[in-house]
Coordinates of C-alpha atoms and ligand atoms in Angstrom, one line a residue:
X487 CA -18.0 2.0 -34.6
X488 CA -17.1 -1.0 -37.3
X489 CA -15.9 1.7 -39.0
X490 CA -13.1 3.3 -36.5
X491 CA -12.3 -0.7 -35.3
X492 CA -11.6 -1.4 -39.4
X493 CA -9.4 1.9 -38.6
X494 CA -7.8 0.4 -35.8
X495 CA -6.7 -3.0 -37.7
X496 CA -5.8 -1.5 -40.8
X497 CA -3.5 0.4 -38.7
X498 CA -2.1 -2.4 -37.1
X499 CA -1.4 -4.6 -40.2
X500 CA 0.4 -1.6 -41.6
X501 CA 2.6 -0.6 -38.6
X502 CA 3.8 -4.3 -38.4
X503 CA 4.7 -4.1 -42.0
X504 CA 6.6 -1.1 -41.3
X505 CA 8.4 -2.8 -38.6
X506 CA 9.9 -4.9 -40.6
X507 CA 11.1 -2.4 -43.3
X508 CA 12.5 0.0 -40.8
X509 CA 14.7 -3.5 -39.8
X510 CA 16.3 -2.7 -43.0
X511 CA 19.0 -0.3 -42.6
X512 CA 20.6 1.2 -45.3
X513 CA 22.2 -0.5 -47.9
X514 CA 25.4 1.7 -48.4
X515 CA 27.3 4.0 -45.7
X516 CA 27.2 6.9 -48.3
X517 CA 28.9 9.4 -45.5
X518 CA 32.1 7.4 -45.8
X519 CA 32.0 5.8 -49.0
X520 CA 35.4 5.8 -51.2
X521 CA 35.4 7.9 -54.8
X522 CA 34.6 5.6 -57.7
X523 CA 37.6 3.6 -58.7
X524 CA 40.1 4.6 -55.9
X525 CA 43.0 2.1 -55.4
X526 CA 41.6 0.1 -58.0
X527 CA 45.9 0.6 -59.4
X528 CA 44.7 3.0 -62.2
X529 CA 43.5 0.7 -64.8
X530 CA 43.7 -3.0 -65.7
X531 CA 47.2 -3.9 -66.1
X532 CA 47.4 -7.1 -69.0
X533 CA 47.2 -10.5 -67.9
X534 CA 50.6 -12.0 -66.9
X535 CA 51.4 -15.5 -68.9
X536 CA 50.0 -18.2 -66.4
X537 CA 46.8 -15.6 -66.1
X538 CA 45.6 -15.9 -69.3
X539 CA 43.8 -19.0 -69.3
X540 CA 42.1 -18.1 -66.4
X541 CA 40.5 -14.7 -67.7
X542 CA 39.6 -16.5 -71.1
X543 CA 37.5 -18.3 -68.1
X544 CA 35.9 -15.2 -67.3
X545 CA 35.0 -14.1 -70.1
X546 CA 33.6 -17.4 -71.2
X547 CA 31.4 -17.3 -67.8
X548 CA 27.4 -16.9 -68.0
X549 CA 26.7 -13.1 -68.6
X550 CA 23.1 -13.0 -67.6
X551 CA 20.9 -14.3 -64.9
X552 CA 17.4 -16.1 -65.3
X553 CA 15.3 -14.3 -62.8
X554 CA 11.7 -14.1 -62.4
X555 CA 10.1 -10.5 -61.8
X556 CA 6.0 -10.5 -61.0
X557 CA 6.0 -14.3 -62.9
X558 CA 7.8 -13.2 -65.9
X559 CA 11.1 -14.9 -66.9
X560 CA 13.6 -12.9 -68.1
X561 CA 17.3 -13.0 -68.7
X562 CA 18.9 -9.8 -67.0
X563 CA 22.5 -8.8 -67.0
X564 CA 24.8 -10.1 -64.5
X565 CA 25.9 -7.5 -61.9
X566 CA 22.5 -5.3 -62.3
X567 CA 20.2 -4.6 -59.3
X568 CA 16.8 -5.9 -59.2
X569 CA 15.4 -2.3 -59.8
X570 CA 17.7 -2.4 -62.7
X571 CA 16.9 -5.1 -64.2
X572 CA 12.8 -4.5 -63.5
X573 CA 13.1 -0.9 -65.5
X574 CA 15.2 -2.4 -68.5
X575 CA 12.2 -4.4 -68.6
X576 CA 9.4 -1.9 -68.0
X577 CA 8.5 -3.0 -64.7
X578 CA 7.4 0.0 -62.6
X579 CA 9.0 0.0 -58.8
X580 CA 8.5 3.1 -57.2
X581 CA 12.1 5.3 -55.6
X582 CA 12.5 8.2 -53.9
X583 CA 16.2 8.2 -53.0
X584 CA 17.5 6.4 -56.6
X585 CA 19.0 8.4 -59.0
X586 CA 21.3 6.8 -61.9
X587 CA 24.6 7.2 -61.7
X588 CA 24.9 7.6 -58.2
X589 CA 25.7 4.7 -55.7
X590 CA 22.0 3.2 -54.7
X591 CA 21.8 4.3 -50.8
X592 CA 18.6 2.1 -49.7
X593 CA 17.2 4.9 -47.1
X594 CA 13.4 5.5 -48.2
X595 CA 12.5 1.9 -48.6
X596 CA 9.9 2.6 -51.0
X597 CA 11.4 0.2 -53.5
X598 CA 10.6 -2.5 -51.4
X599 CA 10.0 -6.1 -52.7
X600 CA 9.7 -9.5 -51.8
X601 CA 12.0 -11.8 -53.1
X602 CA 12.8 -15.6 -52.5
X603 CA 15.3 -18.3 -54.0
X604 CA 15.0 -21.8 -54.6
X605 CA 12.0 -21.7 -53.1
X606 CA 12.8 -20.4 -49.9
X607 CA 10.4 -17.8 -47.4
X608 CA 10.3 -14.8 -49.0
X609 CA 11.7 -11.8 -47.5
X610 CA 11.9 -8.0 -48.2
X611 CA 14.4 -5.7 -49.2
X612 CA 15.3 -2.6 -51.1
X613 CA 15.5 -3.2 -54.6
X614 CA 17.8 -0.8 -55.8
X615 CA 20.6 -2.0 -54.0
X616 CA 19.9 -5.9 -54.5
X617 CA 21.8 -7.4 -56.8
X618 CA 20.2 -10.6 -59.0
X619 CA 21.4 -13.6 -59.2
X620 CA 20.2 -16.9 -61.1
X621 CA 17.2 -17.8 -59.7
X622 CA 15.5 -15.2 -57.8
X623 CA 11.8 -14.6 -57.8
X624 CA 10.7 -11.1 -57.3
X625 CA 7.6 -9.8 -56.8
X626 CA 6.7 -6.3 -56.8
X627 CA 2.9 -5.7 -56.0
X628 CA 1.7 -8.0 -53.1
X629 CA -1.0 -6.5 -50.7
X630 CA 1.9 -6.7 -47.7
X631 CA 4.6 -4.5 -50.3
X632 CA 1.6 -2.7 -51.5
X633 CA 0.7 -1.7 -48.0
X634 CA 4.1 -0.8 -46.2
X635 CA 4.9 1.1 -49.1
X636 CA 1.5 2.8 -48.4
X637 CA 3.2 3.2 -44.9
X638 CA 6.0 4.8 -45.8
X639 CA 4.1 7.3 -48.1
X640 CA 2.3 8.8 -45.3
X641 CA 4.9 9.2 -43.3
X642 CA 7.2 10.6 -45.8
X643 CA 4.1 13.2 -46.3
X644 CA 3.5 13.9 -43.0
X645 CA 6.8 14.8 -42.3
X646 CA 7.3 16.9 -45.7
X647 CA 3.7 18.2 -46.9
X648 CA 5.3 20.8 -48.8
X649 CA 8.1 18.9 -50.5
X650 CA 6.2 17.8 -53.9
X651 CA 8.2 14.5 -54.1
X652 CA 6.4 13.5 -50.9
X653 CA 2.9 14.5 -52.4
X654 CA 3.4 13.1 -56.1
X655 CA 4.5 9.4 -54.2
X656 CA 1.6 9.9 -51.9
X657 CA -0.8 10.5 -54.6
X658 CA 0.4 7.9 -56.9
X659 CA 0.2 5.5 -53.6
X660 CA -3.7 6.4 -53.9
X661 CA -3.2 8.3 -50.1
X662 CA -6.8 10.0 -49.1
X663 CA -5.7 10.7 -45.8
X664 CA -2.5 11.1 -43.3
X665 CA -3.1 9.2 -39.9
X666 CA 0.5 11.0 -38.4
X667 CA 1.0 14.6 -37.0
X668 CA 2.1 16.9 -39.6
X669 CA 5.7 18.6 -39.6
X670 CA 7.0 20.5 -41.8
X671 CA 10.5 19.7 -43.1
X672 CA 12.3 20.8 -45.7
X673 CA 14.3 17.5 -46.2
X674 CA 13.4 13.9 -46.9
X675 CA 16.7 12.7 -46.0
X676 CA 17.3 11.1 -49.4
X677 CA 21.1 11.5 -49.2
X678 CA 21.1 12.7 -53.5
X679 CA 22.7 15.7 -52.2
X680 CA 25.6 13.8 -50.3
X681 CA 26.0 11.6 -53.2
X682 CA 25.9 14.1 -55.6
X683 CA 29.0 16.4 -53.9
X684 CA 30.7 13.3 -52.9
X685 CA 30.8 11.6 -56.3
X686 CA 30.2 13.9 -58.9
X687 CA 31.4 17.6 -57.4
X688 CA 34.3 15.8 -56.0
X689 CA 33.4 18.4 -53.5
X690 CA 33.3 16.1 -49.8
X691 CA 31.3 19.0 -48.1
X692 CA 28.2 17.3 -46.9
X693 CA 27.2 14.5 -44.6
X694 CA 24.3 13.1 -42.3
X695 CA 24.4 14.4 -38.7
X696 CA 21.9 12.8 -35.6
X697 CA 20.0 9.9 -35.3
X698 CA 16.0 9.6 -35.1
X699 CA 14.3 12.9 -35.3
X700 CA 17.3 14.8 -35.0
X701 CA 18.6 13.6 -37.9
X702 CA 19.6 16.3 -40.7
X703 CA 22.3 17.2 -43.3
X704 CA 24.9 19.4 -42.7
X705 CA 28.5 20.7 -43.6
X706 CA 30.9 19.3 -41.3
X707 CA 30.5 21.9 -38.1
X708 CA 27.9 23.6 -40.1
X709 CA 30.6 25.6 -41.7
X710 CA 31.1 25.5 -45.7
X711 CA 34.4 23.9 -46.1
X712 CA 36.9 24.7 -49.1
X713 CA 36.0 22.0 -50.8
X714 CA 32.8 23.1 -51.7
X715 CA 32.8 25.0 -54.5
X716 CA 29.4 26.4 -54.3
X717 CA 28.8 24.5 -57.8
X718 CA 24.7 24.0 -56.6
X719 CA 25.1 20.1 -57.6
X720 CA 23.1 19.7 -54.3
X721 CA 20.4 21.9 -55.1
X722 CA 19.8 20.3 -58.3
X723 CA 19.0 16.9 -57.2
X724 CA 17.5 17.9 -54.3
X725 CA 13.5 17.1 -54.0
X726 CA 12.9 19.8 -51.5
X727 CA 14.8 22.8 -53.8
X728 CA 13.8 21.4 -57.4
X729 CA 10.4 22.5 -57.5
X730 CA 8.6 23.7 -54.8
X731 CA 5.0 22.6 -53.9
X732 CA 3.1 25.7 -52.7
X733 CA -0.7 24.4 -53.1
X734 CA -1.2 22.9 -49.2
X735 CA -2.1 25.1 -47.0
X736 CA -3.8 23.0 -43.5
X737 CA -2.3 20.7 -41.9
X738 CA -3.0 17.2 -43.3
X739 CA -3.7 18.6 -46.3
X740 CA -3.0 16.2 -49.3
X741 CA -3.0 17.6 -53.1
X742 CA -1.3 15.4 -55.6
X743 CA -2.8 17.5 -58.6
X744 CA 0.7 16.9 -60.2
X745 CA -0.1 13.0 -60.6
X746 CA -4.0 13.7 -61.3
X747 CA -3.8 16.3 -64.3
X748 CA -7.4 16.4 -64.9
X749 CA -7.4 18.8 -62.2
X750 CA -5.7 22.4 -62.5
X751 CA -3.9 22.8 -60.1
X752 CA -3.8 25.7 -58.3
X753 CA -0.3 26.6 -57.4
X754 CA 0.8 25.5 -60.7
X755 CA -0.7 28.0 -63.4
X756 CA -1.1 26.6 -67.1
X757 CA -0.4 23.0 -65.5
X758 CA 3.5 23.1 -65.9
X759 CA 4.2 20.7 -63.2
X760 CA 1.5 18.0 -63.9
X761 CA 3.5 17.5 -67.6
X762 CA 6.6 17.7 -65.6
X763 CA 5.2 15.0 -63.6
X764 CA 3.8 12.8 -66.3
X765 CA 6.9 12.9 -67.8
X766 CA 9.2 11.7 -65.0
X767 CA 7.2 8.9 -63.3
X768 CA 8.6 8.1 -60.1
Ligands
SF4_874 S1 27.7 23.4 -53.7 FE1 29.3 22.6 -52.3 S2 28.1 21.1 -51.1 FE2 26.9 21.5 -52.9 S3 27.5 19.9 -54.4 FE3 28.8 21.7 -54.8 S4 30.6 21.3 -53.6 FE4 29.1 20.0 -52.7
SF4_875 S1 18.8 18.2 -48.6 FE1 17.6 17.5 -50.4 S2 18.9 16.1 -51.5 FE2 19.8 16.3 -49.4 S3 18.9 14.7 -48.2 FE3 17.6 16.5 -47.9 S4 16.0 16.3 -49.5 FE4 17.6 14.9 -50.1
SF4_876 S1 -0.2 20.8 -57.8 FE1 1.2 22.2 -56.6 S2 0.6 21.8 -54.5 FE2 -0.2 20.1 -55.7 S3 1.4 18.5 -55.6 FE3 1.7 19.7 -57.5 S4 3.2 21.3 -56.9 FE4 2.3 20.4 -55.0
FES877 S1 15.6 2.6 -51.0 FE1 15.5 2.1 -53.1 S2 14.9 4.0 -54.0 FE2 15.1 4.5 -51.9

């Protein structure tokens, strides 16, 4: 009995955490975003006479922030994202729906941290599209981020068992057990793929379509349009095509073998995907 009621609250704690997250919407519109640079003019034109004083401003501006990241004061580049700035100094913040060189898209929330300024309440957002700013303290590992990003691992793997992403964050999350119904989807809705055609392919062929449940990718009228050139950019940065995780087989099934390599696992012969793993934390 003290066992299920321990159940109960645990459950309750984390479902008001995820309230809050799921408050966040995300970050950028990345189904009508603008390519990289357009009607920027083509280039920076030089500075006309009475300018000049005013970009030797600039350039004599401040070109770092001081921000504090889990009590450690570091001076970060200005114009860097929090997540940015937390890697370039070895701080680990787990993504899903990151990827360099693509515009941050803030939809899987697992990023998560809690920041404040001055002092102020602290609050949570997505840290790979927050940009620093003097002053901000950031902290990445309290119990409440800890446990909505617990949250969000369970339901990412109970809606996509078989997409190893899902089961590698889940593991790493320390996941014994998924409270949800299991699905079985094919797509996390991470939005790489859109990114990827949109800015990279220069190919505009894919987009989200729905709301809630119903929410999927598609071509625009599910036909392939002629600007997709059938490069596979999508397929390569997509977590449900880039490997394929074959070990679960029942329904609430977690395996996570990948992240704990000191068991073989047993879709993956001579342990290929647990170095792949180790290699490329999340
Ligand atoms: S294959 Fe088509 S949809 Fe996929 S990235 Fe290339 S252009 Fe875009
Ligand atoms: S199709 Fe793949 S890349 Fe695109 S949103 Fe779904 S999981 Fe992400
Ligand atoms: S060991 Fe196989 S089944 Fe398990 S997480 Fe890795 S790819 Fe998936
Ligand atoms: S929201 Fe930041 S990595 Fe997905």
């Amino acid at each position: 009995m003290f066992v299920i009621l321990n159940e109960v609250k645990n459950l309750m704690i984390s479902t008001e955490s995820i309230i809050e997250i799921l408050r966040l919407s995300p970050q950028n519109d990345i189904t009508t975003q603008s390519l990289i640079g357009e009607g920027k003019g083509g280039g920076e034109s030089s500075p006309a006479w009475g300018e000049e004083k005013c970009v030797k401003e600039k350039k004599m501006e401040r070109k770092t922030f001081n921000i504090t990241i889990d009590g450690r004061s570091l001076d970060a580049e200005k114009g860097i994202t929090i997540l940015q700035a937390a890697r370039e100094f070895g701080i680990h913040i787990p993504t899903m729906c990151y990827m360099e060189h693509l515009t941050p898209y803030g939809g899987c929330r697992l990023c998560i941290v809690e920041i404040s300024h001055n002092g102020s309440k602290p609050f949570m957002d997505t840290s790979c599209t927050h940009e620093i700013r003097e002053g901000l303290d950031i902290q990445t590992q309290t119990p409440k981020i800890i446990r909505a990003r617990k949250m969000l691992a369970e339901l990412l793997v109970a809606g996509a068992p078989n997409v190893k992403i899902a089961q590698d964050i889940a593991a790493r999350m320390g996941l014994l057990k998924v409270r949800f119904p299991m699905e079985d989807n094919r797509c996390v809705l991470c939005g790489l793929c859109i990114r990827m055609c949109y800015e990279q392919m220069d190919g505009k062929a894919l987009g989200f379509v729905g709301r809630g449940m119903g929410r999927k990718i598609s071509m625009p009228f599910e036909v392939r349009p002629e600007t997709c050139r059938l490069c596979r950019g999508c397929d390569y940065v997509c977590p449900g095509v880039i490997i394929p995780c074959r070990g679960v087989t029942e329904p609430g099934e977690l395996c996570g073998r990948c992240v704990r390599i000191e068991e073989t696992p047993a879709c993956c012969s001579m342990t290929t995907f647990g170095c792949f793993c180790e290699q490329n934390p999340l």
